[in-house]
Short mmCIF file of C-alpha atoms and ligand atoms in Angstrom, two decimals:
data_model
loop_
_atom_site.label_atom_id
_atom_site.label_comp_id
_atom_site.label_asym_id
_atom_site.label_seq_id
_atom_site.Cartn_x
_atom_site.Cartn_y
_atom_site.Cartn_z
CA MET D 105 -12.02 22.10 20.85
CA ARG D 106 -8.60 20.74 20.46
CA LYS D 107 -5.54 23.20 20.91
CA THR D 108 -3.48 23.78 18.17
CA ILE D 109 0.15 22.41 18.49
CA ILE D 110 2.83 23.61 16.15
CA ALA D 111 6.24 21.62 16.38
CA GLY D 112 9.70 22.42 14.75
CA ASN D 113 11.79 19.50 13.83
CA TRP D 114 15.30 20.87 13.45
CA LYS D 115 16.60 17.59 12.26
CA MET D 116 20.81 17.63 12.30
CA TYR D 117 21.07 21.14 12.01
CA LYS D 118 22.35 23.83 14.34
CA THR D 119 25.41 24.35 16.33
CA LEU D 120 24.82 25.32 20.32
CA LYS D 121 25.43 28.93 19.32
CA ASP D 122 23.05 28.96 16.56
CA GLY D 123 20.35 26.89 18.34
CA GLN D 124 20.64 29.18 21.69
CA GLU D 125 20.09 32.31 19.18
CA LEU D 126 17.03 30.98 17.37
CA ALA D 127 15.51 29.78 20.87
CA VAL D 128 15.87 33.18 22.44
CA ALA D 129 14.59 34.97 19.15
CA LEU D 130 11.51 32.75 19.21
CA ARG D 131 11.19 33.24 22.82
CA ARG D 132 11.07 37.10 22.30
CA ASP D 133 8.79 36.65 19.23
CA LEU D 134 6.07 34.43 20.54
CA TYR D 135 5.91 35.40 24.26
CA LYS D 136 2.28 36.68 23.58
CA ILE D 137 0.71 33.02 22.25
CA GLU D 138 -1.37 31.40 24.70
CA ASN D 139 -3.69 29.58 22.71
CA THR D 140 -1.25 27.24 20.84
CA ASP D 141 1.40 24.94 22.20
CA ILE D 142 4.57 25.48 20.77
CA VAL D 143 7.35 22.92 20.45
CA ILE D 144 10.84 23.00 19.24
CA CYS D 145 12.66 19.51 18.61
CA PRO D 146 16.63 20.29 18.37
CA PRO D 147 19.47 17.70 18.13
CA PHE D 148 20.24 15.65 21.51
CA THR D 149 23.16 17.79 21.86
CA LEU D 150 20.96 21.00 22.85
CA LEU D 151 18.37 19.63 24.87
CA GLY D 152 19.60 20.62 27.79
CA PHE D 153 21.04 24.03 26.93
CA LEU D 154 17.66 25.15 25.07
CA ALA D 155 15.30 23.58 27.83
CA ASP D 156 17.06 25.96 30.03
CA ALA D 157 16.96 28.96 27.59
CA LEU D 158 13.11 28.33 27.47
CA GLU D 159 12.62 27.51 30.88
CA SER D 160 9.26 29.57 32.11
CA SER D 161 8.32 30.32 28.68
CA ASN D 162 5.45 29.38 26.16
CA ILE D 163 8.11 27.14 24.53
CA ALA D 164 8.64 23.61 25.08
CA VAL D 165 11.25 21.40 23.93
CA GLY D 166 11.17 17.61 22.46
CA ALA D 167 13.63 15.17 21.37
CA GLN D 168 13.64 13.70 17.72
CA ASP D 169 13.84 10.19 18.81
CA LEU D 170 14.59 7.91 21.46
CA TYR D 171 15.46 4.08 22.49
CA TRP D 172 12.91 2.00 24.32
CA GLN D 173 15.14 0.79 27.11
CA GLU D 174 15.67 2.15 30.19
CA GLU D 175 19.29 1.99 30.32
CA GLY D 176 22.37 -0.33 29.51
CA ALA D 177 24.91 -1.08 27.05
CA PHE D 178 23.39 0.46 23.92
CA THR D 179 25.80 2.46 22.47
CA GLY D 180 24.72 5.68 20.79
CA GLU D 181 21.29 5.56 22.09
CA VAL D 182 19.42 8.04 24.19
CA SER D 183 16.75 6.94 27.09
CA PRO D 184 13.36 8.27 27.92
CA ALA D 185 14.64 9.20 31.43
CA MET D 186 17.26 10.98 29.68
CA ILE D 187 15.37 13.08 27.59
CA LYS D 188 13.18 13.99 30.73
CA ASP D 189 16.08 14.78 32.67
CA ALA D 190 17.30 17.31 29.79
CA GLY D 191 13.97 19.09 30.12
CA CYS D 192 11.98 17.73 27.29
CA LEU D 193 8.13 17.41 27.46
CA TYR D 194 7.78 15.56 23.88
CA VAL D 195 9.79 13.30 21.75
CA ILE D 196 9.00 12.64 17.90
CA ILE D 197 8.64 8.93 17.27
CA GLY D 198 8.46 7.25 13.84
CA HIS D 199 9.39 10.21 11.71
CA SER D 200 10.01 9.04 8.00
CA GLU D 201 13.66 9.69 8.01
CA ARG D 202 14.13 7.21 10.92
CA ARG D 203 12.02 4.88 8.91
CA GLN D 204 13.75 5.00 5.50
CA PHE D 205 17.36 5.69 6.95
CA PHE D 206 17.53 3.95 10.28
CA ASP D 207 15.18 0.85 10.08
CA GLU D 208 12.75 2.03 12.12
CA THR D 209 9.35 -0.36 11.99
CA ASN D 210 6.04 -0.22 13.15
CA GLU D 211 7.23 -2.63 15.93
CA THR D 212 10.05 -0.29 17.12
CA VAL D 213 7.52 2.78 17.00
CA ASN D 214 5.18 0.84 19.40
CA LYS D 215 8.10 0.25 21.93
CA LYS D 216 9.27 3.53 21.71
CA ILE D 217 5.83 5.16 22.25
CA LYS D 218 4.97 2.95 25.15
CA ALA D 219 8.75 3.98 26.60
CA ALA D 220 8.16 7.54 26.15
CA LEU D 221 4.67 6.94 28.21
CA LYS D 222 5.93 5.35 30.76
CA CYS D 223 8.54 8.26 31.35
CA GLY D 224 6.00 11.06 31.20
CA LEU D 225 6.89 12.06 27.49
CA ILE D 226 4.49 12.97 24.85
CA PRO D 227 4.86 11.20 21.74
CA ILE D 228 4.35 12.71 18.37
CA VAL D 229 4.00 9.89 16.34
CA CYS D 230 4.78 10.35 12.51
CA VAL D 231 2.67 8.37 9.84
CA GLY D 232 2.54 8.58 6.27
CA GLU D 233 2.93 7.17 2.66
CA ASN D 234 5.68 7.68 0.32
CA LEU D 235 5.42 8.93 -3.55
CA GLN D 236 5.29 5.44 -4.78
CA GLU D 237 2.46 4.25 -2.46
CA ARG D 238 0.28 7.18 -3.09
CA GLU D 239 0.68 6.65 -6.64
CA ALA D 240 -0.16 2.98 -6.09
CA ASP D 241 -3.33 4.00 -4.39
CA LYS D 242 -2.05 2.41 -1.07
CA THR D 243 -2.05 5.82 0.98
CA PHE D 244 -5.07 4.60 3.05
CA LYS D 245 -3.71 0.79 3.60
CA VAL D 246 -0.12 2.41 4.77
CA ILE D 247 -1.83 4.76 7.47
CA GLU D 248 -3.86 2.08 8.54
CA GLU D 249 -0.92 -0.18 9.09
CA HIS D 250 1.27 2.73 10.82
CA ILE D 251 -1.71 3.37 13.00
CA ASN D 252 -2.86 -0.11 13.72
CA LYS D 253 0.71 -1.51 14.48
CA GLY D 254 2.38 1.43 15.43
CA LEU D 255 -0.49 2.06 18.50
CA ALA D 256 -0.93 -1.40 18.92
CA ASP D 257 -1.94 -2.14 23.14
CA ILE D 258 -1.93 1.74 23.86
CA SER D 259 -4.81 2.25 25.99
CA ALA D 260 -7.42 5.15 25.60
CA SER D 261 -6.27 7.06 28.61
CA ASP D 262 -2.67 7.12 26.90
CA MET D 263 -3.76 7.63 23.50
CA SER D 264 -5.19 10.98 24.83
CA LYS D 265 -1.82 12.23 25.75
CA ILE D 266 -0.40 11.26 21.98
CA ILE D 267 -0.15 13.80 19.23
CA VAL D 268 -0.52 11.97 15.63
CA ALA D 269 1.48 13.82 12.68
CA TYR D 270 0.33 13.00 9.21
CA GLU D 271 3.76 13.47 6.99
CA PRO D 272 3.34 12.46 3.49
CA VAL D 273 6.64 11.55 2.55
CA TRP D 274 6.37 13.08 -0.79
CA ALA D 275 6.00 16.31 0.63
CA ILE D 276 8.88 16.41 3.27
CA GLY D 277 11.53 18.74 2.57
CA THR D 278 10.39 18.89 -1.18
CA GLY D 279 8.59 22.03 -1.11
CA LYS D 280 5.46 20.15 -2.44
CA THR D 281 2.69 20.64 0.09
CA ALA D 282 -0.19 18.35 0.03
CA THR D 283 -3.05 20.35 -0.82
CA PRO D 284 -5.39 21.42 2.20
CA GLU D 285 -7.97 18.82 0.90
CA GLN D 286 -5.63 15.81 0.75
CA ALA D 287 -4.46 16.61 4.08
CA GLN D 288 -8.01 16.96 5.31
CA GLU D 289 -8.92 13.63 3.48
CA VAL D 290 -6.14 11.53 5.16
CA HIS D 291 -6.64 13.55 8.63
CA LYS D 292 -10.22 12.47 8.67
CA PHE D 293 -9.30 9.05 7.66
CA ILE D 294 -6.87 8.70 10.65
CA ARG D 295 -9.58 10.16 13.06
CA GLY D 296 -11.96 7.61 11.59
CA LEU D 297 -9.38 4.93 12.26
CA LEU D 298 -8.77 6.36 15.91
CA SER D 299 -12.62 6.15 16.61
CA LYS D 300 -13.03 2.75 15.80
CA ILE D 301 -10.24 1.88 18.14
CA TYR D 302 -11.07 4.40 20.84
CA GLY D 303 -14.87 5.38 20.27
CA GLN D 304 -15.65 8.85 18.61
CA GLU D 305 -15.43 11.14 21.78
CA ALA D 306 -11.62 9.93 22.47
CA ALA D 307 -10.88 10.27 18.76
CA GLU D 308 -12.27 13.71 18.69
CA GLY D 309 -10.28 14.79 21.34
CA ILE D 310 -7.01 13.57 19.90
CA ARG D 311 -4.78 16.21 17.93
CA ILE D 312 -3.37 15.23 14.29
CA GLN D 313 -0.69 17.65 13.02
CA TYR D 314 -0.20 18.09 9.16
CA GLY D 315 3.70 18.07 8.27
CA GLY D 316 5.40 18.41 4.86
CA SER D 317 6.72 21.84 3.40
CA VAL D 318 4.62 23.86 5.69
CA LYS D 319 5.56 27.53 5.50
CA PRO D 320 3.91 30.83 6.31
CA GLU D 321 1.98 30.88 2.93
CA ASN D 322 0.03 27.46 3.43
CA ILE D 323 -0.26 27.32 7.24
CA THR D 324 -3.63 29.24 7.19
CA GLU D 325 -5.44 27.24 4.59
CA LEU D 326 -3.87 24.14 6.18
CA MET D 327 -5.31 24.98 9.51
CA ASN D 328 -8.72 26.07 8.21
CA LYS D 329 -9.49 22.46 7.52
CA PRO D 330 -11.59 20.91 10.45
CA ASP D 331 -9.28 17.97 11.06
CA VAL D 332 -5.82 19.64 10.92
CA ASP D 333 -4.87 20.67 14.55
CA GLY D 334 -1.33 21.90 13.88
CA ALA D 335 1.88 21.10 11.97
CA LEU D 336 4.94 19.48 12.28
CA VAL D 337 7.51 21.76 10.38
CA GLY D 338 11.26 20.86 9.13
CA GLY D 339 12.64 23.24 6.95
CA ALA D 340 10.82 26.47 7.90
CA SER D 341 11.49 25.92 11.77
CA LEU D 342 15.23 26.79 11.24
CA LYS D 343 14.43 30.40 11.00
CA ALA D 344 12.93 32.35 13.61
CA GLU D 345 11.00 34.65 11.21
CA SER D 346 9.43 31.64 9.17
CA PHE D 347 8.53 29.50 12.31
CA ALA D 348 7.50 32.66 14.19
CA ALA D 349 5.04 33.39 11.33
CA ILE D 350 3.58 29.79 11.03
CA VAL D 351 2.92 29.93 15.04
CA THR D 352 1.24 33.06 14.57
CA LYS D 353 -1.06 32.44 11.72
CA ALA D 354 -2.00 29.09 13.11
CA SER D 355 -2.67 30.85 16.33
CA GLU D 356 -5.06 33.23 14.53
CA VAL D 357 -7.52 30.38 13.02
CA THR D 358 -10.45 29.91 14.66
CA LYS D 359 -12.62 26.92 14.34
C1 PEP L 491 9.59 16.99 8.77
O1 PEP L 491 10.66 17.12 8.96
O2 PEP L 491 8.87 16.56 9.76
C2 PEP L 491 9.13 18.16 7.87
C3 PEP L 491 7.60 17.99 7.70
O3 PEP L 491 10.03 18.95 6.70
P1 PEP L 491 9.67 19.88 6.09
O4 PEP L 491 8.85 20.78 6.91
O5 PEP L 491 11.04 20.68 5.57
O6 PEP L 491 9.21 19.34 4.99
#
């Protein structure tokens, strides 16, 4: 049985005051949930404050990116140890917006995953095709490259700590959700790839989230699919009401 994991990616939204209000509201609304891992990923400036605000709660904090070097003259970057020190447990790596706007590649994703693991952070590794690739029937090829290159030289024991997030780029922030069948098809494919690399038993234990316009209205049918183990939520994680509803509904799905 894989434990459900729902993570909220706040992207470049929320001042300290707004972020604190949201964290306090989520703590109040979600304190009873025990069977689901809950994560919020605010901007860097809020990490330490929100890790404090959520201490001893069932909500963990994650960063949205990191740099792979331990320290040094890398203006503007944040190291794994700094993120850990701020109270984070998770870090998103390889989000499509980083790939699209900030030159993230499978090679930099691989370096970041290794650096995160070395520091005891849990990577949430994003993979997914864009619209052009889907329409050209290249979805599986793109996913295969993201997995094979992004996870190159990661051991089976390290892989057991990693979360994979399947995020079709055409569904992110567009209101277009992949159908549960489309999500399941790719999740199953990803688990098959992981099984080839790490063996079936290990692959069965790896959690794969779906991301792309997840809302309270569609989470249950997505979660009902056998290989969907949770969600990475963007827009709907910015309001307590919608994020709490997504987490609560996901926690009610039994497989
Ligand atoms: C995301 O940012 O990872 C995401 C899935 O965004 P949205 O839910 O807004 O599509």
